[in-house]
Structures are given as C-alpha cells and as structure tokens.
PDB file of C-alpha atoms in Angstrom:
ATOM      1  CA  VAL O  98       0.000   0.000   0.000  1.00 66.00           C
ATOM      2  CA  HIS O  99       2.775   2.443   0.921  1.00 82.00           C
ATOM      3  CA  THR O 100       5.546   2.752  -1.637  1.00 84.00           C
ATOM      4  CA  PRO O 101       8.608   4.477  -0.132  1.00 82.00           C
ATOM      5  CA  ILE O 102       8.795   8.265  -0.292  1.00 86.00           C
ATOM      6  CA  ASP O 103      12.176   9.784  -1.185  1.00 81.00           C
ATOM      7  CA  LEU O 104      12.977  11.471   2.134  1.00 80.00           C
ATOM      8  CA  THR O 105      16.017  13.243   0.666  1.00 80.00           C
ATOM      9  CA  ARG O 106      13.753  15.342  -1.564  1.00 80.00           C
ATOM     10  CA  ALA O 107      11.506  17.994  -0.015  1.00 83.00           C
ATOM     11  CA  GLY O 108       7.774  18.018  -0.644  1.00 91.00           C
ATOM     12  CA  GLY O 109       7.131  14.313  -1.152  1.00 93.00           C
ATOM     13  CA  ILE O 110       3.797  13.135   0.251  1.00 96.00           C
ATOM     14  CA  ARG O 111       1.167  10.483  -0.329  1.00 96.00           C
ATOM     15  CA  LEU O 112      -2.389  11.375  -1.218  1.00 97.00           C
ATOM     16  CA  MET O 113      -5.460   9.221  -1.221  1.00 97.00           C
ATOM     17  CA  GLN O 114      -8.037   9.084  -3.965  1.00 98.00           C
ATOM     18  CA  LEU O 115     -11.235   8.248  -2.091  1.00 98.00           C
ATOM     19  CA  PHE O 116     -13.736   6.578  -4.379  1.00 98.00           C
ATOM     20  CA  PRO O 117     -17.405   7.611  -4.312  1.00 98.00           C
ATOM     21  CA  GLY O 118     -20.033   5.672  -2.440  1.00 97.00           C
ATOM     22  CA  LYS O 119     -23.011   5.777  -0.145  1.00 96.00           C
ATOM     23  CA  HIS O 120     -22.438   6.150   3.587  1.00 94.00           C
ATOM     24  CA  ASP O 121     -22.601   2.426   4.362  1.00 95.00           C
ATOM     25  CA  ASP O 122     -20.668   1.254   1.277  1.00 97.00           C
ATOM     26  CA  GLU O 123     -17.167  -0.155   1.703  1.00 96.00           C
ATOM     27  CA  LEU O 124     -14.460   2.525   1.848  1.00 98.00           C
ATOM     28  CA  VAL O 125     -12.291   2.159  -1.264  1.00 98.00           C
ATOM     29  CA  CYS O 126      -9.215   4.199  -2.132  1.00 97.00           C
ATOM     30  CA  GLN O 127      -6.039   4.407  -4.171  1.00 97.00           C
ATOM     31  CA  ILE O 128      -2.938   5.775  -2.439  1.00 96.00           C
ATOM     32  CA  TYR O 129      -0.435   7.570  -4.643  1.00 96.00           C
ATOM     33  CA  GLN O 130       2.608   9.806  -4.335  1.00 94.00           C
ATOM     34  CA  ALA O 131       2.687  13.512  -5.090  1.00 95.00           C
ATOM     35  CA  ASN O 132       5.026  16.413  -4.513  1.00 95.00           C
ATOM     36  CA  LEU O 133       3.901  19.646  -2.873  1.00 95.00           C
ATOM     37  CA  ASP O 134       6.148  21.602  -5.256  1.00 92.00           C
ATOM     38  CA  ASP O 135       3.884  20.448  -8.109  1.00 93.00           C
ATOM     39  CA  TYR O 136       0.831  21.970  -6.343  1.00 92.00           C
ATOM     40  CA  PRO O 137      -1.414  18.897  -6.461  1.00 94.00           C
ATOM     41  CA  MET O 138      -5.137  19.486  -5.871  1.00 97.00           C
ATOM     42  CA  TYR O 139      -6.252  17.840  -2.635  1.00 98.00           C
ATOM     43  CA  GLU O 140      -8.134  18.450   0.582  1.00 98.00           C
ATOM     44  CA  ALA O 141      -6.627  17.755   4.006  1.00 96.00           C
ATOM     45  CA  ILE O 142      -8.693  16.139   6.745  1.00 96.00           C
ATOM     46  CA  SER O 143      -8.388  17.336  10.339  1.00 92.00           C
ATOM     47  CA  TYR O 144      -9.743  14.864  12.899  1.00 91.00           C
ATOM     48  CA  THR O 145      -8.699  12.888  15.971  1.00 84.00           C
ATOM     49  CA  TRP O 146      -7.527   9.299  15.831  1.00 77.00           C
ATOM     50  CA  ALA O 147      -9.553   8.483  18.951  1.00 72.00           C
ATOM     51  CA  ASP O 148     -13.314   8.716  19.059  1.00 68.00           C
ATOM     52  CA  GLU O 149     -15.325  10.535  21.757  1.00 71.00           C
ATOM     53  CA  SER O 150     -14.754   7.679  24.227  1.00 70.00           C
ATOM     54  CA  GLY O 151     -10.977   7.719  23.647  1.00 70.00           C
ATOM     55  CA  CYS O 152     -10.977   4.495  21.608  1.00 67.00           C
ATOM     56  CA  ARG O 153      -8.115   4.230  19.078  1.00 75.00           C
ATOM     57  CA  LYS O 154      -8.800   0.620  18.169  1.00 77.00           C
ATOM     58  CA  LEU O 155      -8.121  -0.303  14.534  1.00 81.00           C
ATOM     59  CA  SER O 156     -11.543  -1.783  13.902  1.00 82.00           C
ATOM     60  CA  GLY O 157     -12.323   0.057  10.667  1.00 86.00           C
ATOM     61  CA  LYS O 158     -10.970  -0.967   7.284  1.00 93.00           C
ATOM     62  CA  LEU O 159     -10.118   0.820   4.080  1.00 96.00           C
ATOM     63  CA  TYR O 160      -9.811  -1.174   0.877  1.00 96.00           C
ATOM     64  CA  CYS O 161      -6.748  -0.265  -1.162  1.00 93.00           C
ATOM     65  CA  PRO O 162      -6.001  -2.327  -4.273  1.00 87.00           C
ATOM     66  CA  ASP O 163      -5.251  -5.914  -3.260  1.00 86.00           C
ATOM     67  CA  ARG O 164      -5.541  -5.454   0.502  1.00 91.00           C
ATOM     68  CA  TYR O 165      -7.332  -3.882   3.432  1.00 94.00           C
ATOM     69  CA  LEU O 166      -5.680  -1.201   5.538  1.00 94.00           C
ATOM     70  CA  PRO O 167      -6.829  -1.165   9.180  1.00 94.00           C
ATOM     71  CA  ILE O 168      -8.014   2.265  10.357  1.00 95.00           C
ATOM     72  CA  THR O 169      -9.452   3.652  13.580  1.00 93.00           C
ATOM     73  CA  VAL O 170     -13.197   3.937  14.035  1.00 92.00           C
ATOM     74  CA  ASN O 171     -12.872   7.728  13.951  1.00 92.00           C
ATOM     75  CA  CYS O 172     -10.868   7.671  10.714  1.00 95.00           C
ATOM     76  CA  ASP O 173     -13.579   5.433   9.247  1.00 96.00           C
ATOM     77  CA  ARG O 174     -16.265   7.902  10.361  1.00 94.00           C
ATOM     78  CA  ALA O 175     -14.351  10.913   9.015  1.00 96.00           C
ATOM     79  CA  LEU O 176     -13.818   9.281   5.612  1.00 98.00           C
ATOM     80  CA  ARG O 177     -17.470   8.275   5.390  1.00 97.00           C
ATOM     81  CA  ARG O 178     -18.506  11.841   6.264  1.00 95.00           C
ATOM     82  CA  VAL O 179     -16.302  13.456   3.579  1.00 96.00           C
ATOM     83  CA  ARG O 180     -16.779  10.811   0.880  1.00 97.00           C
ATOM     84  CA  HIS O 181     -18.863  12.129  -1.999  1.00 97.00           C
ATOM     85  CA  PRO O 182     -21.585   9.910  -3.471  1.00 96.00           C
ATOM     86  CA  GLY O 183     -20.813  10.861  -7.078  1.00 96.00           C
ATOM     87  CA  PHE O 184     -17.153  11.725  -7.544  1.00 97.00           C
ATOM     88  CA  ARG O 185     -13.675  10.874  -6.302  1.00 97.00           C
ATOM     89  CA  ARG O 186     -12.022  13.093  -3.722  1.00 98.00           C
ATOM     90  CA  HIS O 187      -8.280  13.528  -3.440  1.00 98.00           C
ATOM     91  CA  VAL O 188      -7.466  13.849   0.240  1.00 98.00           C
ATOM     92  CA  TRP O 189      -4.587  13.808   2.678  1.00 97.00           C
ATOM     93  CA  ILE O 190      -5.267  12.159   6.034  1.00 97.00           C
ATOM     94  CA  ASP O 191      -2.310  11.469   8.309  1.00 94.00           C
ATOM     95  CA  SER O 192      -3.131   7.956   9.502  1.00 94.00           C
ATOM     96  CA  VAL O 193      -3.442   6.658   5.930  1.00 96.00           C
ATOM     97  CA  CYS O 194      -1.025   8.836   3.948  1.00 96.00           C
ATOM     98  CA  ILE O 195       1.899   8.440   6.352  1.00 94.00           C
ATOM     99  CA  GLN O 196       3.377   4.975   6.824  1.00 92.00           C
ATOM    100  CA  GLN O 197       2.922   4.847  10.587  1.00 89.00           C
ATOM    101  CA  SER O 198       5.296   1.899  11.083  1.00 90.00           C
ATOM    102  CA  ASN O 199       8.228   3.850   9.577  1.00 91.00           C
ATOM    103  CA  ASP O 200       9.593   6.204  12.270  1.00 91.00           C
ATOM    104  CA  GLN O 201      11.887   8.056   9.859  1.00 91.00           C
ATOM    105  CA  GLU O 202       9.076   8.745   7.400  1.00 90.00           C
ATOM    106  CA  ARG O 203       6.645   9.695  10.159  1.00 90.00           C
ATOM    107  CA  SER O 204       9.120  12.233  11.560  1.00 90.00           C
ATOM    108  CA  HIS O 205       9.808  13.637   8.081  1.00 89.00           C
ATOM    109  CA  GLN O 206       6.101  13.985   7.277  1.00 90.00           C
ATOM    110  CA  VAL O 207       5.240  15.569  10.644  1.00 86.00           C
ATOM    111  CA  SER O 208       7.850  18.259   9.959  1.00 86.00           C
ATOM    112  CA  SER O 209       6.081  18.963   6.634  1.00 89.00           C
ATOM    113  CA  MET O 210       2.558  19.190   8.034  1.00 88.00           C
ATOM    114  CA  ASN O 211       2.523  22.980   7.975  1.00 89.00           C
ATOM    115  CA  ASN O 212       3.034  22.856   4.201  1.00 93.00           C
ATOM    116  CA  ILE O 213       0.598  19.972   3.778  1.00 94.00           C
ATOM    117  CA  TYR O 214      -2.228  21.934   5.425  1.00 92.00           C
ATOM    118  CA  ALA O 215      -1.255  25.265   3.843  1.00 93.00           C
ATOM    119  CA  ARG O 216      -1.212  23.849   0.297  1.00 95.00           C
ATOM    120  CA  ALA O 217      -4.493  21.948   0.573  1.00 95.00           C
ATOM    121  CA  SER O 218      -7.381  23.535  -1.339  1.00 96.00           C
ATOM    122  CA  GLN O 219      -9.315  23.312   1.922  1.00 95.00           C
ATOM    123  CA  VAL O 220      -9.185  21.569   5.279  1.00 93.00           C
ATOM    124  CA  LEU O 221     -12.151  19.343   6.067  1.00 94.00           C
ATOM    125  CA  ILE O 222     -12.782  19.288   9.815  1.00 88.00           C
ATOM    126  CA  TYR O 223     -14.325  16.221  11.382  1.00 91.00           C
ATOM    127  CA  ALA O 224     -15.000  17.004  15.056  1.00 82.00           C
ATOM    128  CA  GLY O 225     -17.273  14.016  15.646  1.00 77.00           C
ATOM    129  CA  GLU O 226     -20.667  12.669  14.714  1.00 72.00           C
ATOM    130  CA  SER O 227     -23.617  14.983  14.383  1.00 63.00           C
ATOM    131  CA  LEU O 228     -25.781  15.392  17.483  1.00 55.00           C
ATOM    132  CA  PRO O 229     -28.867  17.584  17.961  1.00 57.00           C
ATOM    133  CA  SER O 230     -26.861  19.907  20.244  1.00 53.00           C
ATOM    134  CA  SER O 231     -23.994  20.284  17.752  1.00 51.00           C
ATOM    135  CA  ASP O 232     -26.415  20.839  14.861  1.00 56.00           C
ATOM    136  CA  ARG O 233     -28.229  23.565  16.841  1.00 61.00           C
ATOM    137  CA  ILE O 234     -25.075  25.428  17.810  1.00 60.00           C
ATOM    138  CA  LEU O 235     -23.503  25.202  14.344  1.00 57.00           C
ATOM    139  CA  ASP O 236     -26.720  26.510  12.789  1.00 65.00           C
ATOM    140  CA  ARG O 237     -26.698  29.307  15.356  1.00 64.00           C
ATOM    141  CA  LEU O 238     -23.033  30.153  14.744  1.00 59.00           C
ATOM    142  CA  GLY O 239     -23.757  30.293  11.017  1.00 60.00           C
ATOM    143  CA  ASN O 240     -26.408  32.949  11.603  1.00 61.00           C
ATOM    144  CA  THR O 241     -24.362  36.149  11.341  1.00 50.00           C
ATOM    145  CA  ARG O 242     -27.267  38.410  12.287  1.00 50.00           C
ATOM    146  CA  ARG O 243     -27.460  37.105  15.818  1.00 54.00           C
ATOM    147  CA  SER O 244     -24.622  35.590  17.784  1.00 54.00           C
ATOM    148  CA  CYS O 245     -25.277  32.696  20.142  1.00 47.00           C
ATOM    149  CA  VAL O 246     -22.909  34.393  22.580  1.00 52.00           C
ATOM    150  CA  GLU O 247     -25.322  37.321  22.824  1.00 57.00           C
ATOM    151  CA  ASP O 248     -28.280  34.983  23.262  1.00 55.00           C
ATOM    152  CA  ASP O 249     -29.354  34.589  26.862  1.00 55.00           C
ATOM    153  CA  SER O 250     -30.619  31.081  26.263  1.00 70.00           C
ATOM    154  CA  SER O 251     -28.829  28.587  28.469  1.00 71.00           C
ATOM    155  CA  LEU O 252     -29.612  25.901  25.859  1.00 63.00           C
ATOM    156  CA  TYR O 253     -27.247  27.525  23.354  1.00 66.00           C
ATOM    157  CA  GLN O 254     -24.595  27.999  26.011  1.00 71.00           C
ATOM    158  CA  GLN O 255     -24.853  24.305  26.911  1.00 71.00           C
ATOM    159  CA  ASP O 256     -24.700  23.329  23.229  1.00 68.00           C
ATOM    160  CA  LEU O 257     -21.567  25.425  22.749  1.00 66.00           C
ATOM    161  CA  GLN O 258     -19.995  23.872  25.847  1.00 65.00           C
ATOM    162  CA  ARG O 259     -20.731  20.341  24.553  1.00 69.00           C
ATOM    163  CA  LEU O 260     -19.225  21.199  21.173  1.00 63.00           C
ATOM    164  CA  VAL O 261     -15.929  22.555  22.515  1.00 65.00           C
ATOM    165  CA  GLU O 262     -15.607  19.608  24.906  1.00 65.00           C
ATOM    166  CA  ARG O 263     -15.175  17.263  21.939  1.00 65.00           C
ATOM    167  CA  PRO O 264     -11.662  15.761  21.626  1.00 62.00           C
ATOM    168  CA  TRP O 265     -10.915  17.603  18.348  1.00 66.00           C
ATOM    169  CA  PHE O 266     -10.927  20.963  20.167  1.00 66.00           C
ATOM    170  CA  HIS O 267      -8.302  19.736  22.650  1.00 61.00           C
ATOM    171  CA  ARG O 268      -5.610  18.936  20.087  1.00 63.00           C
ATOM    172  CA  VAL O 269      -2.686  21.351  19.840  1.00 56.00           C
ATOM    173  CA  TRP O 270      -2.365  20.528  16.126  1.00 64.00           C
ATOM    174  CA  ILE O 271      -5.715  22.156  15.284  1.00 65.00           C
ATOM    175  CA  ILE O 272      -4.124  25.583  15.555  1.00 66.00           C
ATOM    176  CA  GLN O 273      -1.776  24.776  12.678  1.00 67.00           C
ATOM    177  CA  GLU O 274      -4.407  22.863  10.721  1.00 71.00           C
ATOM    178  CA  VAL O 275      -6.991  25.656  10.840  1.00 72.00           C
ATOM    179  CA  VAL O 276      -4.770  28.759  10.793  1.00 66.00           C
ATOM    180  CA  LEU O 277      -2.774  27.589   7.770  1.00 67.00           C
ATOM    181  CA  ALA O 278      -5.845  26.450   5.831  1.00 74.00           C
ATOM    182  CA  LYS O 279      -6.920  28.446   2.793  1.00 77.00           C
ATOM    183  CA  ARG O 280     -10.420  27.445   3.823  1.00 71.00           C
ATOM    184  CA  ALA O 281     -11.577  25.288   6.743  1.00 74.00           C
ATOM    185  CA  VAL O 282     -14.987  23.589   6.629  1.00 76.00           C
TER     186      VAL O 282
END
C-alpha cells in the first residue's frame, strides 16, 4: 500500500483518492505519491484518531487495491462523512497517507505538516458525529445576524460547551491545521 517516499527530496507526500459511495458502502481508495512543489489538488482532513470515548482501536478498514488497511473507528467515520456519493475526492489524512510503522518517514512527514495543510485547497474538519446539540449550535453560529454568545438562552450555552468539549478541540495541532488552511470547513 505504501511505496517508499524519497525522504532526501523535499515536498514528497502520499495522497489518497477516495472513491465515491453511499455512507454504508465499503471505503475504497487508491494511495499515490505527489510532490507539494507540483501543487497537487487535494483536501486535508483534520480529525482525531480516537473517538469521543478515547478508543483508538483499529476496527475500521479501508480497501486499497489488493488489501485492506486497518483504520481507527474515527478515521472510518471521518472518511465516510467526507466521501462524496458521485465523484472521487483527493485527500490527505495522516493515519493513511503516512506509513505509521516507519519512524523516519513519520518524523519527516510531521515536519512537513505545515506545508501539507497550507497547500491543501481546503481543510475538512471532522470534530465528531452529528448530534442535535452540535447541529443547533452550528446553525446558530452560522447565523451572522445574531450571535449565540449574545443569546441569553442557556440551551445555546450548553450546546456550545458540549461542542468545545469534543476531543478535536483539545488537540494542539488544530491551531496549525486551521490557521494555515486556505479554507476550513
């Protein structure tokens, strides 16, 4: 699945072509190499490896030609959420695009993450599964005429609290992933 990246040359990364499908269809992809200096078109995915309960178990699976790649439940959920039903998406997601068993490569790729996120056409944020409280607060935050912060409703304050308590908001990396993004959604 992972062909070696030339670590002596700057800008080398792997991208994933995520094939279209319905939510419950098998996740199918093709992993390929690209170079950031060639300005490839891709989207980066920002998420947490662990789900809301802290589980990092590799119980999901991603089909790459000729074999399955084990992935965390949260990676599985993120890929299902961003997968388009009608067209292929070219994405970068750390747990798949970096060969995690190769310490040298992992270190090299981590040092390039600022460029990976900055050069992505957009950063797709997966902060967890949709809940009524998160849907309410995100709808409210999207309403520019009235801020939920100004609203005296304790329901909105509780919804906001629940949202920012999600694991994604507690990662130090999100600062880099969101600040460097051309567009974060």
